[in-house]
C-alpha cells in the first residue's frame, strides 16, 4: 500500500464476493469483461431475515477459476474466502461431444460441490452462430442440448440452466439474453448471501450466548463478528458493518464496567498486562493488520484493541461521509480509555497516557484534514476544537512532568523520564515518515527542549482559543486561557498571565461559579503581588478575606495583608481607595425618628447596619457618609418635585445583590439601576400645571464609560471619578471596631438648614486604606423643614348649623415661631357670626409626637369690633389647640345695610346663602379676619354653616276673604321644637292677622314640615301690598326651653285684592231636569268686577257710552276629557271699570261620561293692548299658576270669532316671534295675580245621567 505525504489515500476494501467458474475457461474469458461490467449496474432489493428493512444493493463479484481447494472445509467460518456461487460454462452444441466429455465434466463438478455441501450453482450454455456452422452435420436443435442438461442435472431445478445467445453481438436478442442471465446471477447471489449470512449470524449469536461459559474468549468472538462486518463492507453496506463494530465496542465496554464492579472475566487478564507501547491511533490504514493479528493471537493490550476498533470505525464513518462523527467518537474514546485503564488497574508509565492521547488527537485531526477541505474544516471547527483543547491539556501535562515549564528547566530525572516516554513511542510509522508535521515528530520535538515545547504549546493553545471564540464558546476559550496563564506563572511571567486570568474570572463571576471565582482570585492575587501593583493586590486580598469558600486561616492571611499595609506610616505611603463591598455590606439604614423628616434644629439620628466580611475584628479610625444637600423651595417658584410631597421611608433595606452590597454578581455587573423622579412645571402666575416630566437622578453613574478591558472586580472597584469627596455636609463617627457579622453604627445627622439631604457615599478609613461605597442605592433621603405658622379653624362636629351655638376648633401649628407671653389673636367681630363668651375655654399644647405637654385657661376679651385671645407661651414646632363657641345668625331676608369695614380696612362682605350640591340644606360661608402676631397680614378663615330650615309662603283666597300660609321644612338631621310662632305686618296697623294655629309648641322632626295659617282681616280697604314678618323660636328637642333661639322670615305679598269674581252654571237641555251624557248642555259663565279701578290699571274709552272699560280673555278647557266644548271655547269681553259690573257668556258643552263631573276649567286673563308697557319680569311672589295663550299671526280682535284658541305653553305675547324680535309692539295676555280672579265654581260638580239605550237580552231558564 502506498501513501502520499500531504493527503493520505482513503483505501477501500478490494474484496468482492467470490464466484467460481468451471467448464470452458476460454469461453468465460471472452465474456468476463462484459459480465464484470454489467453485473453491478442494476441494483437489487435485498430482503433480509428477522424483519430487517430491505435494502437496494449493487452486486459485484470476483470471478475465479474453480478449484476444489476453494470449497469451504468443515469448521472454516471465513466469509471473505467463501464462494457464494459456482458457474459452469459451456458452448457445446454437438451431441457426441456432450456425451463424450461435457457430461462427465459436469458430473464431476457437481459431485465435488455436493461433497462440500454447496448447493449454489448454475450452468450457462452459450450459443453462437459460429458454433452451429462448424458442426452442421451433428447439430441438434438448440433446445435438445439444453433439455438434455436439464434432464441430466436439473430435474427439480430447471432454472439452474441458463442459455446465453450470441453474447458478443450487438442485437436485441443478445441484449435480452444478457439481461436474463444477469438477473438470474443477481438473484442467485442474493439467495446465497441471505442463506449463508443467516447461517453465519446464527452461529455467531450462538457463540455470543456462550460468553458466560469458562473458556470463552472475546478475541475469538471479535474475529467472528468482524468477519461479518467485512462481508457487509464488501457489499458496501457500511452502516451495517459499523453496527457490528459498535456492538463489539459496547460488549467490551460492559465487560470492563463489570470488572470495575467486581464481576471479572478470565479473558480480561490479557488486557490487564502493563502497557509497553503508546504510539497512538493509526488511522491511515484501512486495516491495521499488526494489531489485528495481536487480537487474533490474544496478545493485544487494551490500547491496541481500542486503537484497532476505532480505526475500523473511523474508516467506515469516512466511507459514510460522516467525518465529524469521527471527532466526537474520538474524544469519547480517549476519555473512556483513560478510565478503563484505571478500572482494569493496568500499569502504565507516568506520562504514557498523555503521550497516547496527544498522538491520538493529532492523528484524528490529520485524518479529518485529509478528507475535508479548508472551508469545511473552518465551518465545522466546533467538532474538532475539543480534540485541540484535549491535546493542549495533555501537552501541558507532559511539559510539567518533564520539567519543561519550570523557570530552571528540566533536571536529570526529568530527562530520564523524557527518554522513557519517547522509547515507548517506538519507531515512526511508514505512513508518516515523509510528513514534516506528523504527530510523532511534533511530540518528539516538543519534548526535546524548553523552547520547542513552549512554541508547540502556545501554538496549540491559541488555536484552541481561536476556535472556541469562533463558535461562541467563550467559557471554554477562557478556560484554555486560564491554563495558559498557569503556564506563564510557572514560567515566571505574571504580566502575561494576568490578562487570561481576568478574562476567566469575568466569565466565572458573570455565571456565578463561586469556587472557580475563588481559585482564580487567588491566582490573580499572586500575580498582582509579583507585579507590585499594591492597590489591585489589596482589592483582591479584600475579596479573598471575605470569601467563605476559603479556610479561616487563608482568609486571615489575606486580611492581615490589608491590615499590614494600612498600618504603614510615612510620607511616601499613599492612601489606597478600595471598594466597600469587599470589606463590609450595608444591609440596613434606619432613621430616628422613623418619619425621616424633622424641623430645622431638631435631632435626627441615622443608624447603619454593616455586615463585616472580614474574619477578624477591624478597628476603623473613621466612618463617614457624604451628604448631598438640596435647598427646599417649597414648590412655590414654578417647578416642584413630586418627591417633596412624598414621605421618605424611615427604614431602608438593601438588597445583597445590589451594587451597595458585597461582591459583584450578575445583577450588579449590569450597572446601577435607574433612579427616576417626577417633576411638575407650574405657571408662575396662577400656579396651574403646565407640563410634567421625568428626570434621572443618577445620570453621572448611568452614563459613565465602562472600560471593556477592566478587571472583573470592576463593580466593586472605585475609580477616581467616584471616590469619596470631602464636603461640608458629612456624617462622621470616630474609632469604631467592626466585628465579623452585623454591626450597628449611629450618626447624628445635620439638620440646621431646611432642605432635602441625600446620602451619597459611605467611607470607612483603616489607616492608609479607605473603603468607599461610591453610590448608596436605593436612594436614602431625609428632610429638614422650616414651617411657617399655620392657623386652621375647623368645626368640632359636622355640619355646622346656623342659628344654634356651635363649637369650632382653632389649631395653631407654631412652625419656626415661638409664641411669647403677651401674644394674642385679634378676631374681627361680625354681627352675622358673633363669638359667644365662655369662662372655661382652655388651650392644649402638644409636641410633634402628639404628646400633651400642658393645658391652660385662655384669656378672651371682647369689644365692639374685636375679640382678643391671649395665647400661652408655646415652643416652636408645637401644636396649640383651643375651642370657641360661635353663633351664625340665620338671614331673615331684610334689606342689606350699608357696607361695613373690617379691622384691616377691607370691606366686609355679607354672607350669601347658596345651595350646596351635597346636602339639601342651604349653605352660608362665614369669613373671619384674624390678626396674628407672627405676620403683618391678616389671615382670612372661612366656616360653612347650614340653615336647617326651608321656608315658603303662599296667599290663599276664599271669595273676598284672604289667608296667609307659611310652611317651615326641617331639612337637617336634628329634631327641633317650634314655639311662639307669630306673623306681623309692618306697614298697616289696622290690619289684623288672626292665627288659626292652636298649638303653642310644635315639634318639627327631621325631614318633616310644619304649616301655619293666618286669616287677614281689615276694616276699610285691603291694601294691595303687605310686608310680613314670620318669627318663631326654636331649639333642639333634647335641650331646655331656655335655649330657644329666634328665627325670622320676611316676605312681601302684592296684588292682594280680589278684582273679579267668576261664577259658572251648567244648564240641562230643554225639557230635561238633569244633564245626560252625549247631549248638549249650556255653560253660562258670569264675570263680575268687585272693585273700583286701581291706580295704574290700564283702561280704554268705550265708543258708545264713554265708559272706561278693560278687556279680558276667557277660555274654557277640560284637561280631564270629561267635557267636549262645542263651538267657541274662548273669547274676549270688555268689562266696565266699575264695581259690580257683570258680563255673561254662553257656551255649549257636552258631557262625555255619566256621574258627578267637575266643571270645565275656566281661565280669565288680562288683555293688554299693544300700547301697554311690556312687563320685563313676572311677579316672583306669584304662587298661583295660570295657563297662558299664544295667538299667532293674527290680532286678538280678528280671532275672537274663530274656533277655540289652543294653549301654547307659557308664551304670553300674541304675535310671531319674529315680530317680537324686531321690536314691533304686539298685544299680549297677562295672568292675574293670586286671588285677583276668584272662581266660585272651581270645585263644583254636576250630576250627569247616562243616555237612554235599549238592549235586548235573551235569558234561557232550565
CSV table of C-alpha atoms in Angstrom, one decimal, residues 26-42 59-61 63 87 89 124 126 164-170 174-175 177-179 181-183 185-186:
chain,number,residue,atom,x,y,z
A,26,UNK,CA,-11.7,-19.7,-22.9
A,27,UNK,CA,-15.4,-19.1,-23.3
A,28,UNK,CA,-15.6,-17.5,-19.9
A,29,UNK,CA,-12.5,-15.4,-20.5
A,30,UNK,CA,-14.1,-14.0,-23.7
A,31,UNK,CA,-17.2,-13.0,-21.7
A,32,UNK,CA,-15.5,-11.9,-18.5
A,33,UNK,CA,-15.3,-8.2,-19.3
A,34,UNK,CA,-18.9,-7.8,-20.3
A,35,UNK,CA,-20.1,-9.8,-17.3
A,36,UNK,CA,-18.0,-7.9,-14.8
A,37,UNK,CA,-19.1,-4.5,-16.1
A,38,UNK,CA,-22.8,-5.3,-16.4
A,39,UNK,CA,-23.4,-7.2,-13.2
A,40,UNK,CA,-23.3,-4.2,-10.7
A,41,UNK,CA,-25.2,-1.8,-13.0
A,42,UNK,CA,-28.7,-2.6,-11.8
A,59,UNK,CA,-23.7,-6.7,-6.6
A,60,UNK,CA,-20.1,-7.2,-7.7
A,61,UNK,CA,-18.2,-10.5,-7.9
A,63,UNK,CA,-14.8,-14.4,-10.8
A,87,UNK,CA,-20.9,-21.4,-12.5
A,89,UNK,CA,-19.7,-22.5,-18.7
A,124,UNK,CA,-24.7,-21.4,-18.5
A,126,UNK,CA,-23.6,-20.2,-24.6
A,164,UNK,CA,-26.9,-17.1,-23.3
A,165,UNK,CA,-27.4,-16.5,-27.1
A,166,UNK,CA,-24.9,-14.6,-29.2
A,167,UNK,CA,-23.3,-12.7,-26.3
A,168,UNK,CA,-20.8,-10.9,-28.4
A,169,UNK,CA,-23.2,-9.5,-30.9
A,170,UNK,CA,-25.0,-6.2,-30.6
A,174,UNK,CA,-28.4,-10.8,-27.5
A,175,UNK,CA,-29.2,-8.0,-25.1
A,177,UNK,CA,-30.3,-12.8,-23.3
A,178,UNK,CA,-27.7,-10.9,-21.3
A,179,UNK,CA,-30.4,-9.2,-19.2
A,181,UNK,CA,-28.6,-14.0,-17.4
A,182,UNK,CA,-27.6,-11.0,-15.3
A,183,UNK,CA,-31.0,-11.1,-13.4
A,185,UNK,CA,-27.0,-14.3,-11.4
A,186,UNK,CA,-28.0,-11.4,-9.2
